[in-house]
PDB file of C-alpha atoms in Angstrom:
ATOM      1  CA  UNK Z  11     -43.289  95.596  -2.145  1.00 47.00           C
ATOM      2  CA  UNK Z  12     -44.142  93.394   0.461  1.00 49.00           C
ATOM      3  CA  UNK Z  13     -47.452  90.353  -0.516  1.00 51.00           C
ATOM      4  CA  UNK Z  14     -49.004  90.108   3.306  1.00 50.00           C
ATOM      5  CA  UNK Z  15     -50.863  87.396   3.904  1.00 52.00           C
ATOM      6  CA  UNK Z  16     -54.811  88.468   3.397  1.00 53.00           C
ATOM      7  CA  UNK Z  17     -57.224  87.587   6.087  1.00 53.00           C
ATOM      8  CA  UNK Z  18     -57.484  83.851   7.990  1.00 52.00           C
ATOM      9  CA  UNK Z  19     -53.979  82.674   6.484  1.00 51.00           C
ATOM     10  CA  UNK Z  20     -50.432  82.411   9.010  1.00 52.00           C
ATOM     11  CA  UNK Z  21     -46.982  83.890   7.799  1.00 51.00           C
ATOM     12  CA  UNK Z  22     -45.039  81.615   6.581  1.00 50.00           C
ATOM     13  CA  UNK Z  23     -41.628  82.050   6.512  1.00 49.00           C
ATOM     14  CA  UNK Z  24     -39.190  81.245   3.660  1.00 47.00           C
ATOM     15  CA  UNK Z  25     -37.526  78.443   4.977  1.00 45.00           C
ATOM     16  CA  UNK Z  26     -41.118  76.852   5.811  1.00 47.00           C
ATOM     17  CA  UNK Z  27     -41.752  77.417   2.447  1.00 46.00           C
ATOM     18  CA  UNK Z  28     -38.743  75.558   1.671  1.00 48.00           C
ATOM     19  CA  UNK Z  29     -39.566  72.930   3.127  1.00 46.00           C
ATOM     20  CA  UNK Z  30     -36.923  72.747   5.426  1.00 45.00           C
ATOM     21  CA  UNK Z  31     -37.420  72.495   8.964  1.00 48.00           C
ATOM     22  CA  UNK Z  32     -36.892  74.796  11.579  1.00 48.00           C
ATOM     23  CA  UNK Z  33     -38.284  73.372  14.678  1.00 51.00           C
ATOM     24  CA  UNK Z  34     -35.627  73.282  17.914  1.00 49.00           C
ATOM     25  CA  UNK Z  35     -36.320  72.403  21.165  1.00 54.00           C
ATOM     26  CA  UNK Z  36     -37.712  75.082  23.080  1.00 55.00           C
ATOM     27  CA  UNK Z  37     -34.649  76.973  24.755  1.00 55.00           C
ATOM     28  CA  UNK Z  38     -32.351  75.760  22.004  1.00 50.00           C
ATOM     29  CA  UNK Z  39     -30.103  78.346  19.476  1.00 51.00           C
ATOM     30  CA  UNK Z  40     -30.801  77.219  16.270  1.00 47.00           C
ATOM     31  CA  UNK Z  41     -27.001  76.841  15.593  1.00 49.00           C
ATOM     32  CA  UNK Z  42     -26.601  75.303  18.981  1.00 45.00           C
ATOM     33  CA  UNK Z  43     -28.730  72.138  16.839  1.00 43.00           C
ATOM     34  CA  UNK Z  44     -26.662  71.702  13.974  1.00 46.00           C
ATOM     35  CA  UNK Z  45     -23.733  71.845  15.371  1.00 49.00           C
ATOM     36  CA  UNK Z  46     -24.444  68.729  17.384  1.00 47.00           C
ATOM     37  CA  UNK Z  47     -26.379  67.084  14.879  1.00 47.00           C
ATOM     38  CA  UNK Z  48     -23.188  67.601  12.375  1.00 48.00           C
ATOM     39  CA  UNK Z  49     -21.110  66.135  15.546  1.00 45.00           C
ATOM     40  CA  UNK Z  50     -23.948  62.807  16.205  1.00 44.00           C
ATOM     41  CA  UNK Z  51     -23.280  62.669  12.305  1.00 46.00           C
ATOM     42  CA  UNK Z  52     -19.570  61.937  12.786  1.00 47.00           C
ATOM     43  CA  UNK Z  53     -19.024  60.490  15.865  1.00 47.00           C
ATOM     44  CA  UNK Z  54     -21.071  58.432  13.594  1.00 47.00           C
ATOM     45  CA  UNK Z  55     -19.073  56.841  10.470  1.00 47.00           C
ATOM     46  CA  UNK Z  56     -15.708  57.331  12.721  1.00 49.00           C
ATOM     47  CA  UNK Z  57     -16.351  53.564  14.450  1.00 50.00           C
ATOM     48  CA  UNK Z  58     -16.781  52.786  11.186  1.00 48.00           C
ATOM     49  CA  UNK Z  59     -13.208  54.084   9.489  1.00 49.00           C
ATOM     50  CA  UNK Z  60     -11.675  52.959  13.093  1.00 50.00           C
ATOM     51  CA  UNK Z  61     -12.842  49.144  12.896  1.00 50.00           C
ATOM     52  CA  UNK Z  62     -11.531  49.191   8.556  1.00 48.00           C
ATOM     53  CA  UNK Z  63      -8.417  50.718   9.699  1.00 49.00           C
ATOM     54  CA  UNK Z  64      -7.455  47.894  12.266  1.00 57.00           C
ATOM     55  CA  UNK Z  65      -9.358  45.004  10.681  1.00 64.00           C
ATOM     56  CA  UNK Z  66      -5.520  44.162   9.504  1.00 68.00           C
ATOM     57  CA  UNK Z  67      -3.945  43.867  11.780  1.00 71.00           C
ATOM     58  CA  UNK Z  68      -6.140  41.941  13.473  1.00 76.00           C
ATOM     59  CA  UNK Z  69      -5.949  39.263  10.852  1.00 77.00           C
ATOM     60  CA  UNK Z  70      -2.074  39.159  11.591  1.00 76.00           C
ATOM     61  CA  UNK Z  71      -2.397  38.697  14.651  1.00 79.00           C
ATOM     62  CA  UNK Z  72      -4.571  35.965  14.137  1.00 81.00           C
ATOM     63  CA  UNK Z  73      -2.316  34.287  11.438  1.00 82.00           C
ATOM     64  CA  UNK Z  74       0.460  34.012  13.381  1.00 79.00           C
ATOM     65  CA  UNK Z  75      -1.116  32.949  16.713  1.00 82.00           C
ATOM     66  CA  UNK Z  76      -2.526  29.733  14.512  1.00 83.00           C
ATOM     67  CA  UNK Z  77       1.157  29.573  13.656  1.00 84.00           C
ATOM     68  CA  UNK Z  78       2.865  29.284  16.732  1.00 83.00           C
ATOM     69  CA  UNK Z  79       0.095  27.083  18.287  1.00 82.00           C
ATOM     70  CA  UNK Z  80       1.076  24.521  14.555  1.00 84.00           C
ATOM     71  CA  UNK Z  81       4.766  24.175  15.254  1.00 85.00           C
ATOM     72  CA  UNK Z  82       3.672  23.529  18.819  1.00 87.00           C
ATOM     73  CA  UNK Z  83       1.981  20.718  17.806  1.00 84.00           C
ATOM     74  CA  UNK Z  84       4.372  19.751  15.771  1.00 83.00           C
ATOM     75  CA  UNK Z  85       7.586  19.668  17.927  1.00 83.00           C
ATOM     76  CA  UNK Z  86       5.420  18.188  20.017  1.00 81.00           C
ATOM     77  CA  UNK Z  87       4.393  14.952  17.743  1.00 82.00           C
ATOM     78  CA  UNK Z  88       8.414  15.104  16.991  1.00 81.00           C
ATOM     79  CA  UNK Z  89       9.224  14.085  20.552  1.00 80.00           C
ATOM     80  CA  UNK Z  90       6.279  11.621  20.262  1.00 80.00           C
ATOM     81  CA  UNK Z  91       7.637  10.047  17.600  1.00 80.00           C
ATOM     82  CA  UNK Z  92      11.119   9.320  18.440  1.00 80.00           C
ATOM     83  CA  UNK Z  93       9.856   8.563  22.114  1.00 74.00           C
ATOM     84  CA  UNK Z  94       8.272   5.791  20.782  1.00 78.00           C
ATOM     85  CA  UNK Z  95      10.858   4.913  17.653  1.00 74.00           C
ATOM     86  CA  UNK Z  96      13.561   4.811  20.712  1.00 75.00           C
ATOM     87  CA  UNK Z  97      10.962   2.994  22.991  1.00 67.00           C
ATOM     88  CA  UNK Z  98      10.912   0.237  20.602  1.00 65.00           C
ATOM     89  CA  UNK Z  99      14.740  -0.206  19.311  1.00 61.00           C
ATOM     90  CA  UNK Z 100      15.339  -1.136  21.907  1.00 58.00           C
ATOM     91  CA  UNK Z 101      13.100  -3.725  23.217  1.00 56.00           C
ATOM     92  CA  UNK Z 102      13.937  -5.692  19.678  1.00 50.00           C
ATOM     93  CA  UNK Z 103      17.533  -7.792  19.928  1.00 51.00           C
ATOM     94  CA  UNK Z 104      19.914  -7.357  17.068  1.00 51.00           C
ATOM     95  CA  UNK Z 105      18.634 -10.199  14.536  1.00 61.00           C
ATOM     96  CA  UNK Z 106      22.881 -10.631  14.437  1.00 60.00           C
ATOM     97  CA  UNK Z 107      25.156 -11.570  16.623  1.00 69.00           C
ATOM     98  CA  UNK Z 108      28.589  -9.768  17.023  1.00 80.00           C
ATOM     99  CA  UNK Z 109      30.454  -8.826  14.418  1.00 87.00           C
ATOM    100  CA  UNK Z 110      33.711 -12.086  14.082  1.00 91.00           C
ATOM    101  CA  UNK Z 111      36.839 -10.139  14.330  1.00 93.00           C
ATOM    102  CA  UNK Z 112      40.495  -9.974  16.442  1.00 95.00           C
ATOM    103  CA  UNK Z 113      43.418  -8.116  16.431  1.00 94.00           C
ATOM    104  CA  UNK Z 114      46.915  -9.990  17.174  1.00 95.00           C
ATOM    105  CA  UNK Z 115      50.798  -9.779  17.608  1.00 95.00           C
ATOM    106  CA  UNK Z 116      53.057 -11.216  16.667  1.00 94.00           C
ATOM    107  CA  UNK Z 117      56.732 -10.168  18.453  1.00 88.00           C
ATOM    108  CA  UNK Z 118      59.324 -12.823  18.536  1.00 89.00           C
ATOM    109  CA  UNK Z 119      59.637 -16.022  17.272  1.00 90.00           C
ATOM    110  CA  UNK Z 120      60.863 -19.923  18.623  1.00 89.00           C
ATOM    111  CA  UNK Z 121      62.590 -22.506  17.246  1.00 85.00           C
ATOM    112  CA  UNK Z 122      59.923 -25.454  17.182  1.00 83.00           C
ATOM    113  CA  UNK Z 123      56.613 -22.515  16.813  1.00 85.00           C
ATOM    114  CA  UNK Z 124      57.501 -19.882  14.556  1.00 89.00           C
ATOM    115  CA  UNK Z 125      55.868 -17.133  15.775  1.00 92.00           C
ATOM    116  CA  UNK Z 126      54.555 -16.216  18.815  1.00 93.00           C
ATOM    117  CA  UNK Z 127      50.775 -14.870  17.945  1.00 94.00           C
ATOM    118  CA  UNK Z 128      48.825 -13.199  20.760  1.00 93.00           C
ATOM    119  CA  UNK Z 129      46.213 -11.794  21.389  1.00 91.00           C
ATOM    120  CA  UNK Z 130      45.546  -7.381  23.758  1.00 86.00           C
ATOM    121  CA  UNK Z 131      41.961  -8.301  24.177  1.00 83.00           C
ATOM    122  CA  UNK Z 132      40.652 -11.405  26.118  1.00 77.00           C
ATOM    123  CA  UNK Z 133      37.686 -10.866  25.624  1.00 76.00           C
ATOM    124  CA  UNK Z 134      37.328 -10.260  21.940  1.00 78.00           C
ATOM    125  CA  UNK Z 135      34.682 -12.560  19.559  1.00 87.00           C
ATOM    126  CA  UNK Z 136      38.050 -14.884  18.243  1.00 92.00           C
ATOM    127  CA  UNK Z 137      39.996 -16.988  20.666  1.00 92.00           C
ATOM    128  CA  UNK Z 138      43.673 -17.954  19.715  1.00 94.00           C
ATOM    129  CA  UNK Z 139      44.648 -21.704  20.454  1.00 93.00           C
ATOM    130  CA  UNK Z 140      47.971 -23.342  19.949  1.00 93.00           C
ATOM    131  CA  UNK Z 141      49.189 -20.303  18.142  1.00 94.00           C
ATOM    132  CA  UNK Z 142      46.705 -20.176  15.751  1.00 95.00           C
ATOM    133  CA  UNK Z 143      43.349 -18.736  15.041  1.00 95.00           C
ATOM    134  CA  UNK Z 144      40.408 -20.053  15.119  1.00 95.00           C
ATOM    135  CA  UNK Z 145      37.319 -19.443  12.157  1.00 95.00           C
ATOM    136  CA  UNK Z 146      33.985 -20.057  13.305  1.00 92.00           C
ATOM    137  CA  UNK Z 147      31.624 -18.705  11.386  1.00 94.00           C
ATOM    138  CA  UNK Z 148      32.098 -18.967   7.759  1.00 94.00           C
ATOM    139  CA  UNK Z 149      32.256 -16.534   5.139  1.00 94.00           C
ATOM    140  CA  UNK Z 150      34.603 -13.876   3.489  1.00 96.00           C
ATOM    141  CA  UNK Z 151      37.784 -12.169   6.009  1.00 97.00           C
ATOM    142  CA  UNK Z 152      38.866  -8.894   6.024  1.00 96.00           C
ATOM    143  CA  UNK Z 153      43.300 -10.082   6.880  1.00 97.00           C
ATOM    144  CA  UNK Z 154      45.665  -7.263   7.907  1.00 97.00           C
ATOM    145  CA  UNK Z 155      49.682  -8.379   8.124  1.00 96.00           C
ATOM    146  CA  UNK Z 156      51.923  -5.499   9.689  1.00 96.00           C
ATOM    147  CA  UNK Z 157      55.528  -5.968  10.439  1.00 95.00           C
ATOM    148  CA  UNK Z 158      59.062  -5.532  10.114  1.00 95.00           C
ATOM    149  CA  UNK Z 159      62.148  -8.178  10.860  1.00 94.00           C
ATOM    150  CA  UNK Z 160      66.075  -7.183  11.768  1.00 92.00           C
ATOM    151  CA  UNK Z 161      66.976 -10.255   9.761  1.00 91.00           C
ATOM    152  CA  UNK Z 162      65.420 -12.406   5.840  1.00 92.00           C
ATOM    153  CA  UNK Z 163      62.934 -14.353   6.455  1.00 93.00           C
ATOM    154  CA  UNK Z 164      60.484 -16.257   4.412  1.00 94.00           C
ATOM    155  CA  UNK Z 165      56.454 -15.848   5.763  1.00 94.00           C
ATOM    156  CA  UNK Z 166      53.905 -17.400   5.093  1.00 94.00           C
ATOM    157  CA  UNK Z 167      50.119 -17.574   6.759  1.00 95.00           C
ATOM    158  CA  UNK Z 168      48.737 -20.320   6.493  1.00 95.00           C
ATOM    159  CA  UNK Z 169      44.412 -21.182   7.130  1.00 95.00           C
ATOM    160  CA  UNK Z 170      43.870 -25.188   6.000  1.00 92.00           C
ATOM    161  CA  UNK Z 171      46.269 -28.361   4.530  1.00 88.00           C
ATOM    162  CA  UNK Z 172      46.423 -28.593   1.578  1.00 88.00           C
ATOM    163  CA  UNK Z 173      45.428 -24.719   0.023  1.00 91.00           C
ATOM    164  CA  UNK Z 174      47.618 -21.756  -1.130  1.00 94.00           C
ATOM    165  CA  UNK Z 175      49.116 -20.023   1.577  1.00 95.00           C
ATOM    166  CA  UNK Z 176      46.755 -16.730   2.182  1.00 94.00           C
ATOM    167  CA  UNK Z 177      50.108 -14.504   1.990  1.00 92.00           C
ATOM    168  CA  UNK Z 178      53.568 -15.999   0.521  1.00 94.00           C
ATOM    169  CA  UNK Z 179      56.392 -14.050   1.604  1.00 94.00           C
ATOM    170  CA  UNK Z 180      60.011 -14.784   0.220  1.00 94.00           C
ATOM    171  CA  UNK Z 181      63.428 -13.042   1.452  1.00 93.00           C
ATOM    172  CA  UNK Z 182      61.602 -10.063   3.341  1.00 94.00           C
ATOM    173  CA  UNK Z 183      63.079  -7.771   6.130  1.00 94.00           C
ATOM    174  CA  UNK Z 184      59.081  -6.058   6.564  1.00 95.00           C
ATOM    175  CA  UNK Z 185      55.447  -6.863   5.152  1.00 95.00           C
ATOM    176  CA  UNK Z 186      52.553  -4.494   4.543  1.00 95.00           C
ATOM    177  CA  UNK Z 187      49.681  -6.811   2.858  1.00 94.00           C
ATOM    178  CA  UNK Z 188      46.090  -6.703   2.051  1.00 95.00           C
ATOM    179  CA  UNK Z 189      43.889  -9.287   1.300  1.00 95.00           C
ATOM    180  CA  UNK Z 190      40.267 -10.608   1.441  1.00 95.00           C
ATOM    181  CA  UNK Z 191      39.889 -14.946   2.003  1.00 95.00           C
ATOM    182  CA  UNK Z 192      37.195 -17.318   1.800  1.00 95.00           C
ATOM    183  CA  UNK Z 193      37.341 -18.853   5.611  1.00 95.00           C
ATOM    184  CA  UNK Z 194      35.231 -21.008   6.961  1.00 94.00           C
ATOM    185  CA  UNK Z 195      34.513 -23.255  10.230  1.00 93.00           C
ATOM    186  CA  UNK Z 196      37.185 -25.570  11.695  1.00 91.00           C
ATOM    187  CA  UNK Z 197      39.970 -23.043  10.105  1.00 96.00           C
ATOM    188  CA  UNK Z 198      42.997 -22.081  11.805  1.00 96.00           C
ATOM    189  CA  UNK Z 199      45.244 -19.123  10.350  1.00 96.00           C
ATOM    190  CA  UNK Z 200      48.198 -19.522  11.759  1.00 95.00           C
ATOM    191  CA  UNK Z 201      51.918 -17.856  10.498  1.00 94.00           C
ATOM    192  CA  UNK Z 202      54.822 -20.296   9.220  1.00 92.00           C
ATOM    193  CA  UNK Z 203      57.792 -18.778   9.048  1.00 92.00           C
ATOM    194  CA  UNK Z 204      60.814 -20.080   7.990  1.00 91.00           C
ATOM    195  CA  UNK Z 205      64.885 -18.076   8.104  1.00 90.00           C
ATOM    196  CA  UNK Z 206      68.386 -17.714   6.108  1.00 84.00           C
ATOM    197  CA  UNK Z 207      70.748 -16.686   8.106  1.00 82.00           C
ATOM    198  CA  UNK Z 208      70.051 -16.683  12.063  1.00 82.00           C
ATOM    199  CA  UNK Z 209      68.058 -19.256  13.542  1.00 88.00           C
ATOM    200  CA  UNK Z 210      64.228 -17.671  14.081  1.00 89.00           C
ATOM    201  CA  UNK Z 211      65.512 -16.419  18.074  1.00 90.00           C
ATOM    202  CA  UNK Z 212      67.851 -14.122  16.851  1.00 90.00           C
ATOM    203  CA  UNK Z 213      64.581 -12.487  14.474  1.00 91.00           C
ATOM    204  CA  UNK Z 214      63.305  -9.605  16.227  1.00 91.00           C
ATOM    205  CA  UNK Z 215      59.908  -8.459  15.871  1.00 93.00           C
ATOM    206  CA  UNK Z 216      58.954  -4.856  15.269  1.00 94.00           C
ATOM    207  CA  UNK Z 217      55.178  -3.931  14.545  1.00 93.00           C
ATOM    208  CA  UNK Z 218      53.898  -7.077  13.835  1.00 94.00           C
ATOM    209  CA  UNK Z 219      50.296  -7.855  13.699  1.00 96.00           C
ATOM    210  CA  UNK Z 220      47.653  -9.436  12.358  1.00 96.00           C
ATOM    211  CA  UNK Z 221      43.280  -8.651  11.940  1.00 96.00           C
ATOM    212  CA  UNK Z 222      41.082 -10.584  10.634  1.00 96.00           C
ATOM    213  CA  UNK Z 223      37.422  -9.144  10.269  1.00 95.00           C
ATOM    214  CA  UNK Z 224      34.062 -10.979   9.675  1.00 95.00           C
ATOM    215  CA  UNK Z 225      32.134  -9.262   6.675  1.00 93.00           C
ATOM    216  CA  UNK Z 226      29.202 -10.897   5.656  1.00 89.00           C
ATOM    217  CA  UNK Z 227      27.929 -11.730   9.713  1.00 85.00           C
ATOM    218  CA  UNK Z 228      24.549 -14.080   9.005  1.00 80.00           C
ATOM    219  CA  UNK Z 229      25.941 -17.093   8.177  1.00 81.00           C
ATOM    220  CA  UNK Z 230      26.871 -20.187   9.187  1.00 88.00           C
ATOM    221  CA  UNK Z 231      28.421 -20.119  12.376  1.00 88.00           C
ATOM    222  CA  UNK Z 232      29.727 -22.777  15.798  1.00 85.00           C
ATOM    223  CA  UNK Z 233      30.530 -21.276  19.301  1.00 74.00           C
TER     224      UNK Z 233
END
């Protein structure tokens, strides 16, 4: 049986009795209103999901740009430092003079003067004078002597009167020796030859070479 409202009471719908409002705009059906509410609710959540999904990609892109910027700044700083170093190094004068060195050749022998030494480099730091190499700087010198001879001979490399020779070879047809000696200003390095079975002028020399290189520049020198 239906309970009819008494006099003075308005009818109440089941939806209103449950506390759910069913008010809709005029001319709008109820089902359309609920679908619009659902669409509005979904559209309000969707941008949040998109923002959360794109956040790692944006952070990665930002970090990548910062890394590229740091690398460019570092390269610029390195180029600046290189330019400054090259600029100042070009202006700083050399602390020491050029290293004393010389390479001479001897290809013929004269009875009075022995082996004649000549320097192919006329602009070298050491000079040949009176068939001798002039020493201008005190210090240790690397000395190399090479040569092949057509006859037996005795050969001595002198540097100062009254001192033992730098090399002393007896009855040889070749020489290939290296030594280090302490030489001083005013010393003169020269070759002294003694022949046994032929005159000095009859001896042929192949590859005769004498080299001196100063090993500790910066000491006492007179030019």
